Amino acid sequence: MKMDGKTVLVTGSTDGVGRYVAAKLAAAGAKLLIHGRDTLRAKTLTDEMRGQGHGEPMFYQADLSSLSGARQLADAVIADHQRLDVFISNAGIGSRTLGTERRTSADGHELRFAVNYLSGFLLAHLLLPLLRASAPSRIVNVASLGQHPIDFDDVMITKGYNGARAYAQSKLAQIMFTIDLAGELKGSGVTVNSLHPATYMNTTMVREGGITPISTVEQGGEAILHLAASDDVAGKTGLFFNGMNQAQANPQAYDAAARKRLRALSLELTGLSAA
C-alpha cells in the first residue's frame, strides 16, 4: 500500500513507538492524524515534521482512559474526514504505569483493560464506516507477547490484583478482538491484524516499569509499519505477529466461546449493544 495521500490515524503517537511510526508515515506522504494527551509533545512532533518538509499532521487530543474520550476522538475524526485508510491502535499503558496497584477508569473499569483494550475496541467500531468506505484499508492492533487468559468470573481482577497480569490480560483481549473483527469484516476489504512489535523497547512505558530496554523503537516501529503498509500482508487478516513474523497467541485467543463472551461483555461495557 502506497502511503502517499493515505489518511492514517495512529493513537498514542506523541511518544515512544507511536511517535516513530507517525514520523515514518509522514515521511512517506501520509495524511497523518496523530493522537495523544499531551499538546506540548504533539506540538514538538508537528514542528519536527514540518521542519523536515512533510505535511503537517492533524492533532487530536483525547484521554482514552474514559469511553467518552474514545467517543470524542472518533467523533472528531469522523467530522473532519471522509475516509480512513489505516487505523493503528497503539495507545496503551504498561503494567506499572501510575504504580502497580489496582486502579479504575472514569467508567469504573480496571484501568489497563479500559485503556489498552476497551478504548481500542470502541474506536475501531466507531471508525468502521470510514474504514469500509476506504477499502482496501487496514486496522493494526498493537498488542504483546505478554498474554494472560481472561477469567470471566473476575474480568476486572478485583481479587489478587497484579499489574503484569492485568496488562497481559488486556493484550490478549486485543488479540481475541482482532480475530473476531476479522471474521466480521470478511469480504469488506478491511483487514485487521495484531502484533507484538518488539520486546522491552526503549520507551517511557518500559522505563516506568524499571526495566532495562533490550530492543529499540525502530525495531518495533518497523514491525508495525510492516502490517500497516507492506504488500506481503495485503489481504491477510485475523492474524497475530511477533515482530515481522506470523505467530501463535495464547490458546484462549482461538477459543470461539471465549471470544463470544468477551465480545458480549465488550459491547455491553462500551454501550454498543444498544446502538
PDB file of N, CA and C in Angstrom, residues 60-163:
ATOM      1  N   TYR A  60      -5.227  15.289  17.494  1.00  0.00           N
ATOM      2  CA  TYR A  60      -6.469  15.071  18.233  1.00  0.00           C
ATOM      3  C   TYR A  60      -6.117  14.720  19.671  1.00  0.00           C
ATOM      4  N   GLN A  61      -6.520  15.591  20.581  1.00  0.00           N
ATOM      5  CA  GLN A  61      -6.256  15.339  21.998  1.00  0.00           C
ATOM      6  C   GLN A  61      -7.433  14.562  22.585  1.00  0.00           C
ATOM      7  N   ALA A  62      -7.131  13.457  23.241  1.00  0.00           N
ATOM      8  CA  ALA A  62      -8.180  12.671  23.883  1.00  0.00           C
ATOM      9  C   ALA A  62      -7.555  11.786  24.939  1.00  0.00           C
ATOM     10  N   ASP A  63      -8.298  11.599  26.027  1.00  0.00           N
ATOM     11  CA  ASP A  63      -7.871  10.718  27.107  1.00  0.00           C
ATOM     12  C   ASP A  63      -8.621   9.402  26.959  1.00  0.00           C
ATOM     13  N   LEU A  64      -7.908   8.357  26.572  1.00  0.00           N
ATOM     14  CA  LEU A  64      -8.559   7.079  26.293  1.00  0.00           C
ATOM     15  C   LEU A  64      -8.757   6.234  27.546  1.00  0.00           C
ATOM     16  N   SER A  65      -8.556   6.841  28.721  1.00  0.00           N
ATOM     17  CA  SER A  65      -8.890   6.124  29.949  1.00  0.00           C
ATOM     18  C   SER A  65     -10.380   6.234  30.249  1.00  0.00           C
ATOM     19  N   SER A  66     -11.098   6.985  29.410  1.00  0.00           N
ATOM     20  CA  SER A  66     -12.562   7.050  29.541  1.00  0.00           C
ATOM     21  C   SER A  66     -13.198   6.742  28.195  1.00  0.00           C
ATOM     22  N   LEU A  67     -14.326   6.078  28.229  1.00  0.00           N
ATOM     23  CA  LEU A  67     -15.024   5.754  26.988  1.00  0.00           C
ATOM     24  C   LEU A  67     -15.518   7.025  26.301  1.00  0.00           C
ATOM     25  N   SER A  68     -15.835   8.044  27.082  1.00  0.00           N
ATOM     26  CA  SER A  68     -16.259   9.309  26.472  1.00  0.00           C
ATOM     27  C   SER A  68     -15.097   9.935  25.703  1.00  0.00           C
ATOM     28  N   GLY A  69     -13.853   9.735  26.183  1.00  0.00           N
ATOM     29  CA  GLY A  69     -12.681  10.233  25.465  1.00  0.00           C
ATOM     30  C   GLY A  69     -12.511   9.531  24.132  1.00  0.00           C
ATOM     31  N   ALA A  70     -12.760   8.222  24.115  1.00  0.00           N
ATOM     32  CA  ALA A  70     -12.670   7.471  22.862  1.00  0.00           C
ATOM     33  C   ALA A  70     -13.754   7.914  21.891  1.00  0.00           C
ATOM     34  N   ARG A  71     -14.953   8.121  22.402  1.00  0.00           N
ATOM     35  CA  ARG A  71     -16.054   8.588  21.541  1.00  0.00           C
ATOM     36  C   ARG A  71     -15.754   9.982  20.989  1.00  0.00           C
ATOM     37  N   GLN A  72     -15.188  10.821  21.831  1.00  0.00           N
ATOM     38  CA  GLN A  72     -14.832  12.189  21.409  1.00  0.00           C
ATOM     39  C   GLN A  72     -13.828  12.147  20.269  1.00  0.00           C
ATOM     40  N   LEU A  73     -12.836  11.268  20.384  1.00  0.00           N
ATOM     41  CA  LEU A  73     -11.828  11.132  19.335  1.00  0.00           C
ATOM     42  C   LEU A  73     -12.457  10.641  18.035  1.00  0.00           C
ATOM     43  N   ALA A  74     -13.271   9.609  18.126  1.00  0.00           N
ATOM     44  CA  ALA A  74     -13.917   9.072  16.923  1.00  0.00           C
ATOM     45  C   ALA A  74     -14.813  10.116  16.268  1.00  0.00           C
ATOM     46  N   ASP A  75     -15.585  10.826  17.076  1.00  0.00           N
ATOM     47  CA  ASP A  75     -16.490  11.848  16.542  1.00  0.00           C
ATOM     48  C   ASP A  75     -15.712  12.935  15.805  1.00  0.00           C
ATOM     49  N   ALA A  76     -14.573  13.338  16.372  1.00  0.00           N
ATOM     50  CA  ALA A  76     -13.762  14.401  15.752  1.00  0.00           C
ATOM     51  C   ALA A  76     -13.175  13.934  14.419  1.00  0.00           C
ATOM     52  N   VAL A  77     -12.688  12.705  14.384  1.00  0.00           N
ATOM     53  CA  VAL A  77     -12.112  12.168  13.143  1.00  0.00           C
ATOM     54  C   VAL A  77     -13.201  12.044  12.066  1.00  0.00           C
ATOM     55  N   ILE A  78     -14.354  11.531  12.459  1.00  0.00           N
ATOM     56  CA  ILE A  78     -15.464  11.374  11.506  1.00  0.00           C
ATOM     57  C   ILE A  78     -15.943  12.723  10.983  1.00  0.00           C
ATOM     58  N   ALA A  79     -15.943  13.725  11.847  1.00  0.00           N
ATOM     59  CA  ALA A  79     -16.385  15.065  11.431  1.00  0.00           C
ATOM     60  C   ALA A  79     -15.417  15.699  10.434  1.00  0.00           C
ATOM     61  N   ASP A  80     -14.133  15.377  10.583  1.00  0.00           N
ATOM     62  CA  ASP A  80     -13.100  16.036   9.777  1.00  0.00           C
ATOM     63  C   ASP A  80     -12.732  15.299   8.490  1.00  0.00           C
ATOM     64  N   HIS A  81     -13.065  13.995   8.407  1.00  0.00           N
ATOM     65  CA  HIS A  81     -12.558  13.188   7.291  1.00  0.00           C
ATOM     66  C   HIS A  81     -13.648  12.295   6.707  1.00  0.00           C
ATOM     67  N   GLN A  82     -13.535  12.070   5.415  1.00  0.00           N
ATOM     68  CA  GLN A  82     -14.492  11.195   4.733  1.00  0.00           C
ATOM     69  C   GLN A  82     -13.923   9.815   4.471  1.00  0.00           C
ATOM     70  N   ARG A  83     -12.641   9.638   4.809  1.00  0.00           N
ATOM     71  CA  ARG A  83     -12.020   8.337   4.605  1.00  0.00           C
ATOM     72  C   ARG A  83     -10.970   8.107   5.685  1.00  0.00           C
ATOM     73  N   LEU A  84     -10.653   6.835   5.912  1.00  0.00           N
ATOM     74  CA  LEU A  84      -9.578   6.450   6.814  1.00  0.00           C
ATOM     75  C   LEU A  84      -9.001   5.158   6.251  1.00  0.00           C
ATOM     76  N   ASP A  85      -7.758   5.231   5.794  1.00  0.00           N
ATOM     77  CA  ASP A  85      -7.137   4.094   5.129  1.00  0.00           C
ATOM     78  C   ASP A  85      -6.475   3.125   6.096  1.00  0.00           C
ATOM     79  N   VAL A  86      -5.916   3.664   7.164  1.00  0.00           N
ATOM     80  CA  VAL A  86      -5.245   2.821   8.156  1.00  0.00           C
ATOM     81  C   VAL A  86      -5.530   3.367   9.551  1.00  0.00           C
ATOM     82  N   PHE A  87      -5.905   2.462  10.466  1.00  0.00           N
ATOM     83  CA  PHE A  87      -6.076   2.807  11.880  1.00  0.00           C
ATOM     84  C   PHE A  87      -5.109   1.954  12.681  1.00  0.00           C
ATOM     85  N   ILE A  88      -4.124   2.604  13.301  1.00  0.00           N
ATOM     86  CA  ILE A  88      -3.150   1.905  14.142  1.00  0.00           C
ATOM     87  C   ILE A  88      -3.504   2.191  15.597  1.00  0.00           C
ATOM     88  N   SER A  89      -4.019   1.165  16.264  1.00  0.00           N
ATOM     89  CA  SER A  89      -4.437   1.286  17.660  1.00  0.00           C
ATOM     90  C   SER A  89      -3.233   0.965  18.541  1.00  0.00           C
ATOM     91  N   ASN A  90      -2.529   2.013  18.930  1.00  0.00           N
ATOM     92  CA  ASN A  90      -1.243   1.863  19.612  1.00  0.00           C
ATOM     93  C   ASN A  90      -1.268   2.378  21.049  1.00  0.00           C
ATOM     94  N   ALA A  91      -2.195   3.255  21.388  1.00  0.00           N
ATOM     95  CA  ALA A  91      -2.217   3.856  22.724  1.00  0.00           C
ATOM     96  C   ALA A  91      -2.358   2.787  23.797  1.00  0.00           C
ATOM     97  N   GLY A  92      -1.631   2.951  24.876  1.00  0.00           N
ATOM     98  CA  GLY A  92      -1.744   1.985  25.956  1.00  0.00           C
ATOM     99  C   GLY A  92      -0.922   2.388  27.162  1.00  0.00           C
ATOM    100  N   ILE A  93      -1.131   1.658  28.255  1.00  0.00           N
ATOM    101  CA  ILE A  93      -0.348   1.878  29.467  1.00  0.00           C
ATOM    102  C   ILE A  93       0.273   0.548  29.883  1.00  0.00           C
ATOM    103  N   GLY A  94       1.398   0.628  30.581  1.00  0.00           N
ATOM    104  CA  GLY A  94       2.130  -0.563  30.959  1.00  0.00           C
ATOM    105  C   GLY A  94       1.657  -1.193  32.253  1.00  0.00           C
ATOM    106  N   SER A  95       2.363  -2.221  32.664  1.00  0.00           N
ATOM    107  CA  SER A  95       1.967  -2.951  33.870  1.00  0.00           C
ATOM    108  C   SER A  95       2.229  -2.152  35.139  1.00  0.00           C
ATOM    109  N   ARG A  96       3.094  -1.141  35.044  1.00  0.00           N
ATOM    110  CA  ARG A  96       3.412  -0.345  36.239  1.00  0.00           C
ATOM    111  C   ARG A  96       3.108   1.141  36.057  1.00  0.00           C
ATOM    112  N   THR A  97       2.460   1.505  34.963  1.00  0.00           N
ATOM    113  CA  THR A  97       2.097   2.908  34.756  1.00  0.00           C
ATOM    114  C   THR A  97       1.197   3.372  35.897  1.00  0.00           C
ATOM    115  N   LEU A  98       1.538   4.491  36.509  1.00  0.00           N
ATOM    116  CA  LEU A  98       0.820   5.052  37.666  1.00  0.00           C
ATOM    117  C   LEU A  98       0.925   4.157  38.896  1.00  0.00           C
ATOM    118  N   GLY A  99       1.895   3.250  38.895  1.00  0.00           N
ATOM    119  CA  GLY A  99       2.075   2.348  40.032  1.00  0.00           C
ATOM    120  C   GLY A  99       1.537   0.962  39.743  1.00  0.00           C
ATOM    121  N   THR A 100       1.821   0.034  40.649  1.00  0.00           N
ATOM    122  CA  THR A 100       1.440  -1.360  40.436  1.00  0.00           C
ATOM    123  C   THR A 100       0.075  -1.698  41.021  1.00  0.00           C
ATOM    124  N   GLU A 101      -0.498  -0.791  41.814  1.00  0.00           N
ATOM    125  CA  GLU A 101      -1.769  -1.102  42.463  1.00  0.00           C
ATOM    126  C   GLU A 101      -2.930  -1.026  41.472  1.00  0.00           C
ATOM    127  N   ARG A 102      -4.025  -1.635  41.860  1.00  0.00           N
ATOM    128  CA  ARG A 102      -5.205  -1.658  41.005  1.00  0.00           C
ATOM    129  C   ARG A 102      -5.838  -0.271  40.942  1.00  0.00           C
ATOM    130  N   ARG A 103      -6.122   0.190  39.754  1.00  0.00           N
ATOM    131  CA  ARG A 103      -6.803   1.467  39.537  1.00  0.00           C
ATOM    132  C   ARG A 103      -7.973   1.246  38.591  1.00  0.00           C
ATOM    133  N   THR A 104      -8.940   2.160  38.658  1.00  0.00           N
ATOM    134  CA  THR A 104     -10.089   2.052  37.767  1.00  0.00           C
ATOM    135  C   THR A 104     -10.186   3.279  36.875  1.00  0.00           C
ATOM    136  N   SER A 105     -10.845   3.095  35.740  1.00  0.00           N
ATOM    137  CA  SER A 105     -11.038   4.179  34.781  1.00  0.00           C
ATOM    138  C   SER A 105     -12.181   5.070  35.238  1.00  0.00           C
ATOM    139  N   ALA A 106     -12.420   6.126  34.479  1.00  0.00           N
ATOM    140  CA  ALA A 106     -13.533   7.036  34.788  1.00  0.00           C
ATOM    141  C   ALA A 106     -14.873   6.306  34.768  1.00  0.00           C
ATOM    142  N   ASP A 107     -14.914   5.196  34.032  1.00  0.00           N
ATOM    143  CA  ASP A 107     -16.151   4.422  33.909  1.00  0.00           C
ATOM    144  C   ASP A 107     -16.229   3.290  34.929  1.00  0.00           C
ATOM    145  N   GLY A 108     -15.186   3.178  35.773  1.00  0.00           N
ATOM    146  CA  GLY A 108     -15.201   2.166  36.817  1.00  0.00           C
ATOM    147  C   GLY A 108     -14.630   0.826  36.411  1.00  0.00           C
ATOM    148  N   HIS A 109     -13.969   0.765  35.251  1.00  0.00           N
ATOM    149  CA  HIS A 109     -13.374  -0.487  34.782  1.00  0.00           C
ATOM    150  C   HIS A 109     -11.894  -0.538  35.164  1.00  0.00           C
ATOM    151  N   GLU A 110     -11.351  -1.729  35.324  1.00  0.00           N
ATOM    152  CA  GLU A 110      -9.928  -1.871  35.632  1.00  0.00           C
ATOM    153  C   GLU A 110      -9.136  -1.108  34.558  1.00  0.00           C
ATOM    154  N   LEU A 111      -8.193  -0.296  35.009  1.00  0.00           N
ATOM    155  CA  LEU A 111      -7.609   0.727  34.132  1.00  0.00           C
ATOM    156  C   LEU A 111      -6.873   0.161  32.919  1.00  0.00           C
ATOM    157  N   ARG A 112      -6.099  -0.890  33.090  1.00  0.00           N
ATOM    158  CA  ARG A 112      -5.347  -1.420  31.944  1.00  0.00           C
ATOM    159  C   ARG A 112      -6.276  -2.052  30.908  1.00  0.00           C
ATOM    160  N   PHE A 113      -7.299  -2.730  31.381  1.00  0.00           N
ATOM    161  CA  PHE A 113      -8.301  -3.291  30.485  1.00  0.00           C
ATOM    162  C   PHE A 113      -9.018  -2.167  29.732  1.00  0.00           C
ATOM    163  N   ALA A 114      -9.293  -1.077  30.448  1.00  0.00           N
ATOM    164  CA  ALA A 114     -10.011   0.059  29.846  1.00  0.00           C
ATOM    165  C   ALA A 114      -9.185   0.762  28.783  1.00  0.00           C
ATOM    166  N   VAL A 115      -7.938   1.089  29.103  1.00  0.00           N
ATOM    167  CA  VAL A 115      -7.101   1.867  28.182  1.00  0.00           C
ATOM    168  C   VAL A 115      -6.580   1.005  27.030  1.00  0.00           C
ATOM    169  N   ASN A 116      -6.034  -0.157  27.377  1.00  0.00           N
ATOM    170  CA  ASN A 116      -5.371  -0.978  26.366  1.00  0.00           C
ATOM    171  C   ASN A 116      -6.341  -1.714  25.462  1.00  0.00           C
ATOM    172  N   TYR A 117      -7.517  -2.039  25.986  1.00  0.00           N
ATOM    173  CA  TYR A 117      -8.454  -2.837  25.190  1.00  0.00           C
ATOM    174  C   TYR A 117      -9.771  -2.125  24.871  1.00  0.00           C
ATOM    175  N   LEU A 118     -10.512  -1.723  25.881  1.00  0.00           N
ATOM    176  CA  LEU A 118     -11.865  -1.221  25.623  1.00  0.00           C
ATOM    177  C   LEU A 118     -11.890   0.017  24.737  1.00  0.00           C
ATOM    178  N   SER A 119     -10.941   0.930  24.945  1.00  0.00           N
ATOM    179  CA  SER A 119     -10.947   2.158  24.132  1.00  0.00           C
ATOM    180  C   SER A 119     -10.686   1.827  22.664  1.00  0.00           C
ATOM    181  N   GLY A 120      -9.761   0.903  22.398  1.00  0.00           N
ATOM    182  CA  GLY A 120      -9.481   0.499  21.020  1.00  0.00           C
ATOM    183  C   GLY A 120     -10.641  -0.255  20.393  1.00  0.00           C
ATOM    184  N   PHE A 121     -11.301  -1.084  21.188  1.00  0.00           N
ATOM    185  CA  PHE A 121     -12.495  -1.809  20.732  1.00  0.00           C
ATOM    186  C   PHE A 121     -13.570  -0.821  20.288  1.00  0.00           C
ATOM    187  N   LEU A 122     -13.827   0.172  21.136  1.00  0.00           N
ATOM    188  CA  LEU A 122     -14.849   1.167  20.827  1.00  0.00           C
ATOM    189  C   LEU A 122     -14.451   2.016  19.619  1.00  0.00           C
ATOM    190  N   LEU A 123     -13.206   2.475  19.591  1.00  0.00           N
ATOM    191  CA  LEU A 123     -12.736   3.297  18.469  1.00  0.00           C
ATOM    192  C   LEU A 123     -12.872   2.566  17.139  1.00  0.00           C
ATOM    193  N   ALA A 124     -12.428   1.311  17.118  1.00  0.00           N
ATOM    194  CA  ALA A 124     -12.489   0.545  15.867  1.00  0.00           C
ATOM    195  C   ALA A 124     -13.916   0.442  15.355  1.00  0.00           C
ATOM    196  N   HIS A 125     -14.849   0.150  16.251  1.00  0.00           N
ATOM    197  CA  HIS A 125     -16.249   0.025  15.838  1.00  0.00           C
ATOM    198  C   HIS A 125     -16.805   1.353  15.333  1.00  0.00           C
ATOM    199  N   LEU A 126     -16.474   2.440  16.016  1.00  0.00           N
ATOM    200  CA  LEU A 126     -16.998   3.742  15.616  1.00  0.00           C
ATOM    201  C   LEU A 126     -16.388   4.218  14.294  1.00  0.00           C
ATOM    202  N   LEU A 127     -15.152   3.809  14.031  1.00  0.00           N
ATOM    203  CA  LEU A 127     -14.462   4.249  12.813  1.00  0.00           C
ATOM    204  C   LEU A 127     -14.695   3.317  11.621  1.00  0.00           C
ATOM    205  N   LEU A 128     -15.369   2.214  11.846  1.00  0.00           N
ATOM    206  CA  LEU A 128     -15.584   1.240  10.761  1.00  0.00           C
ATOM    207  C   LEU A 128     -16.241   1.832   9.513  1.00  0.00           C
ATOM    208  N   PRO A 129     -17.233   2.705   9.632  1.00  0.00           N
ATOM    209  CA  PRO A 129     -17.811   3.268   8.406  1.00  0.00           C
ATOM    210  C   PRO A 129     -16.771   3.959   7.514  1.00  0.00           C
ATOM    211  N   LEU A 130     -15.836   4.700   8.125  1.00  0.00           N
ATOM    212  CA  LEU A 130     -14.780   5.360   7.345  1.00  0.00           C
ATOM    213  C   LEU A 130     -13.835   4.332   6.733  1.00  0.00           C
ATOM    214  N   LEU A 131     -13.497   3.313   7.509  1.00  0.00           N
ATOM    215  CA  LEU A 131     -12.574   2.283   7.021  1.00  0.00           C
ATOM    216  C   LEU A 131     -13.207   1.474   5.894  1.00  0.00           C
ATOM    217  N   ARG A 132     -14.479   1.145   6.033  1.00  0.00           N
ATOM    218  CA  ARG A 132     -15.188   0.413   4.975  1.00  0.00           C
ATOM    219  C   ARG A 132     -15.254   1.245   3.697  1.00  0.00           C
ATOM    220  N   ALA A 133     -15.479   2.545   3.861  1.00  0.00           N
ATOM    221  CA  ALA A 133     -15.595   3.433   2.700  1.00  0.00           C
ATOM    222  C   ALA A 133     -14.263   3.604   1.983  1.00  0.00           C
ATOM    223  N   SER A 134     -13.173   3.273   2.667  1.00  0.00           N
ATOM    224  CA  SER A 134     -11.833   3.485   2.106  1.00  0.00           C
ATOM    225  C   SER A 134     -11.158   2.184   1.655  1.00  0.00           C
ATOM    226  N   ALA A 135     -11.893   1.081   1.708  1.00  0.00           N
ATOM    227  CA  ALA A 135     -11.300  -0.230   1.401  1.00  0.00           C
ATOM    228  C   ALA A 135     -10.646  -0.228   0.010  1.00  0.00           C
ATOM    229  N   PRO A 136      -9.475  -0.914  -0.129  1.00  0.00           N
ATOM    230  CA  PRO A 136      -8.831  -1.734   0.896  1.00  0.00           C
ATOM    231  C   PRO A 136      -8.161  -0.891   1.987  1.00  0.00           C
ATOM    232  N   SER A 137      -8.488  -1.203   3.220  1.00  0.00           N
ATOM    233  CA  SER A 137      -7.957  -0.464   4.364  1.00  0.00           C
ATOM    234  C   SER A 137      -7.532  -1.448   5.449  1.00  0.00           C
ATOM    235  N   ARG A 138      -6.835  -0.935   6.445  1.00  0.00           N
ATOM    236  CA  ARG A 138      -6.241  -1.826   7.449  1.00  0.00           C
ATOM    237  C   ARG A 138      -6.399  -1.289   8.876  1.00  0.00           C
ATOM    238  N   ILE A 139      -6.575  -2.228   9.796  1.00  0.00           N
ATOM    239  CA  ILE A 139      -6.526  -1.949  11.231  1.00  0.00           C
ATOM    240  C   ILE A 139      -5.358  -2.741  11.798  1.00  0.00           C
ATOM    241  N   VAL A 140      -4.526  -2.071  12.587  1.00  0.00           N
ATOM    242  CA  VAL A 140      -3.395  -2.727  13.240  1.00  0.00           C
ATOM    243  C   VAL A 140      -3.524  -2.513  14.744  1.00  0.00           C
ATOM    244  N   ASN A 141      -3.667  -3.604  15.493  1.00  0.00           N
ATOM    245  CA  ASN A 141      -3.755  -3.530  16.947  1.00  0.00           C
ATOM    246  C   ASN A 141      -2.408  -3.890  17.555  1.00  0.00           C
ATOM    247  N   VAL A 142      -1.816  -2.943  18.272  1.00  0.00           N
ATOM    248  CA  VAL A 142      -0.509  -3.166  18.882  1.00  0.00           C
ATOM    249  C   VAL A 142      -0.708  -3.871  20.220  1.00  0.00           C
ATOM    250  N   ALA A 143      -0.421  -5.171  20.243  1.00  0.00           N
ATOM    251  CA  ALA A 143      -0.631  -5.996  21.424  1.00  0.00           C
ATOM    252  C   ALA A 143       0.721  -6.371  22.031  1.00  0.00           C
ATOM    253  N   SER A 144       0.871  -7.624  22.482  1.00  0.00           N
ATOM    254  CA  SER A 144       2.106  -8.033  23.148  1.00  0.00           C
ATOM    255  C   SER A 144       2.207  -9.547  23.200  1.00  0.00           C
ATOM    256  N   LEU A 145       3.431 -10.036  23.355  1.00  0.00           N
ATOM    257  CA  LEU A 145       3.632 -11.457  23.643  1.00  0.00           C
ATOM    258  C   LEU A 145       3.204 -11.772  25.070  1.00  0.00           C
ATOM    259  N   GLY A 146       3.198 -10.747  25.932  1.00  0.00           N
ATOM    260  CA  GLY A 146       2.725 -10.915  27.303  1.00  0.00           C
ATOM    261  C   GLY A 146       1.215 -11.055  27.291  1.00  0.00           C
ATOM    262  N   GLN A 147       0.717 -12.275  27.476  1.00  0.00           N
ATOM    263  CA  GLN A 147      -0.717 -12.556  27.400  1.00  0.00           C
ATOM    264  C   GLN A 147      -1.133 -13.428  28.580  1.00  0.00           C
ATOM    265  N   HIS A 148      -2.303 -13.131  29.145  1.00  0.00           N
ATOM    266  CA  HIS A 148      -2.824 -13.929  30.256  1.00  0.00           C
ATOM    267  C   HIS A 148      -4.289 -14.223  29.986  1.00  0.00           C
ATOM    268  N   PRO A 149      -4.719 -15.482  30.144  1.00  0.00           N
ATOM    269  CA  PRO A 149      -6.123 -15.815  29.892  1.00  0.00           C
ATOM    270  C   PRO A 149      -7.070 -14.971  30.743  1.00  0.00           C
ATOM    271  N   ILE A 150      -8.205 -14.650  30.167  1.00  0.00           N
ATOM    272  CA  ILE A 150      -9.216 -13.851  30.865  1.00  0.00           C
ATOM    273  C   ILE A 150     -10.040 -14.754  31.769  1.00  0.00           C
ATOM    274  N   ASP A 151     -10.165 -14.360  33.044  1.00  0.00           N
ATOM    275  CA  ASP A 151     -11.049 -15.049  33.982  1.00  0.00           C
ATOM    276  C   ASP A 151     -12.403 -14.348  33.904  1.00  0.00           C
ATOM    277  N   PHE A 152     -13.356 -14.964  33.227  1.00  0.00           N
ATOM    278  CA  PHE A 152     -14.631 -14.294  33.001  1.00  0.00           C
ATOM    279  C   PHE A 152     -15.470 -14.157  34.272  1.00  0.00           C
ATOM    280  N   ASP A 153     -15.046 -14.807  35.342  1.00  0.00           N
ATOM    281  CA  ASP A 153     -15.730 -14.617  36.623  1.00  0.00           C
ATOM    282  C   ASP A 153     -15.200 -13.392  37.358  1.00  0.00           C
ATOM    283  N   ASP A 154     -14.055 -12.871  36.901  1.00  0.00           N
ATOM    284  CA  ASP A 154     -13.460 -11.687  37.535  1.00  0.00           C
ATOM    285  C   ASP A 154     -12.606 -10.941  36.518  1.00  0.00           C
ATOM    286  N   VAL A 155     -13.262 -10.461  35.457  1.00  0.00           N
ATOM    287  CA  VAL A 155     -12.536  -9.794  34.369  1.00  0.00           C
ATOM    288  C   VAL A 155     -11.787  -8.561  34.865  1.00  0.00           C
ATOM    289  N   MET A 156     -12.357  -7.853  35.823  1.00  0.00           N
ATOM    290  CA  MET A 156     -11.730  -6.621  36.315  1.00  0.00           C
ATOM    291  C   MET A 156     -10.726  -6.877  37.437  1.00  0.00           C
ATOM    292  N   ILE A 157     -10.427  -8.136  37.682  1.00  0.00           N
ATOM    293  CA  ILE A 157      -9.398  -8.558  38.643  1.00  0.00           C
ATOM    294  C   ILE A 157      -9.556  -7.841  39.981  1.00  0.00           C
ATOM    295  N   THR A 158     -10.706  -8.031  40.580  1.00  0.00           N
ATOM    296  CA  THR A 158     -10.962  -7.424  41.894  1.00  0.00           C
ATOM    297  C   THR A 158     -10.285  -8.217  43.016  1.00  0.00           C
ATOM    298  N   LYS A 159      -9.893  -9.467  42.722  1.00  0.00           N
ATOM    299  CA  LYS A 159      -9.222 -10.311  43.723  1.00  0.00           C
ATOM    300  C   LYS A 159      -7.823 -10.658  43.222  1.00  0.00           C
ATOM    301  N   GLY A 160      -6.866 -10.570  44.113  1.00  0.00           N
ATOM    302  CA  GLY A 160      -5.496 -10.951  43.767  1.00  0.00           C
ATOM    303  C   GLY A 160      -4.922 -10.148  42.626  1.00  0.00           C
ATOM    304  N   TYR A 161      -5.128  -8.848  42.654  1.00  0.00           N
ATOM    305  CA  TYR A 161      -4.693  -7.995  41.540  1.00  0.00           C
ATOM    306  C   TYR A 161      -3.182  -8.008  41.370  1.00  0.00           C
ATOM    307  N   ASN A 162      -2.773  -8.021  40.113  1.00  0.00           N
ATOM    308  CA  ASN A 162      -1.364  -7.942  39.743  1.00  0.00           C
ATOM    309  C   ASN A 162      -1.275  -7.153  38.446  1.00  0.00           C
ATOM    310  N   GLY A 163      -0.448  -6.104  38.439  1.00  0.00           N
ATOM    311  CA  GLY A 163      -0.368  -5.227  37.273  1.00  0.00           C
ATOM    312  C   GLY A 163       0.085  -5.935  36.009  1.00  0.00           C
TER     313      GLY A 163
END
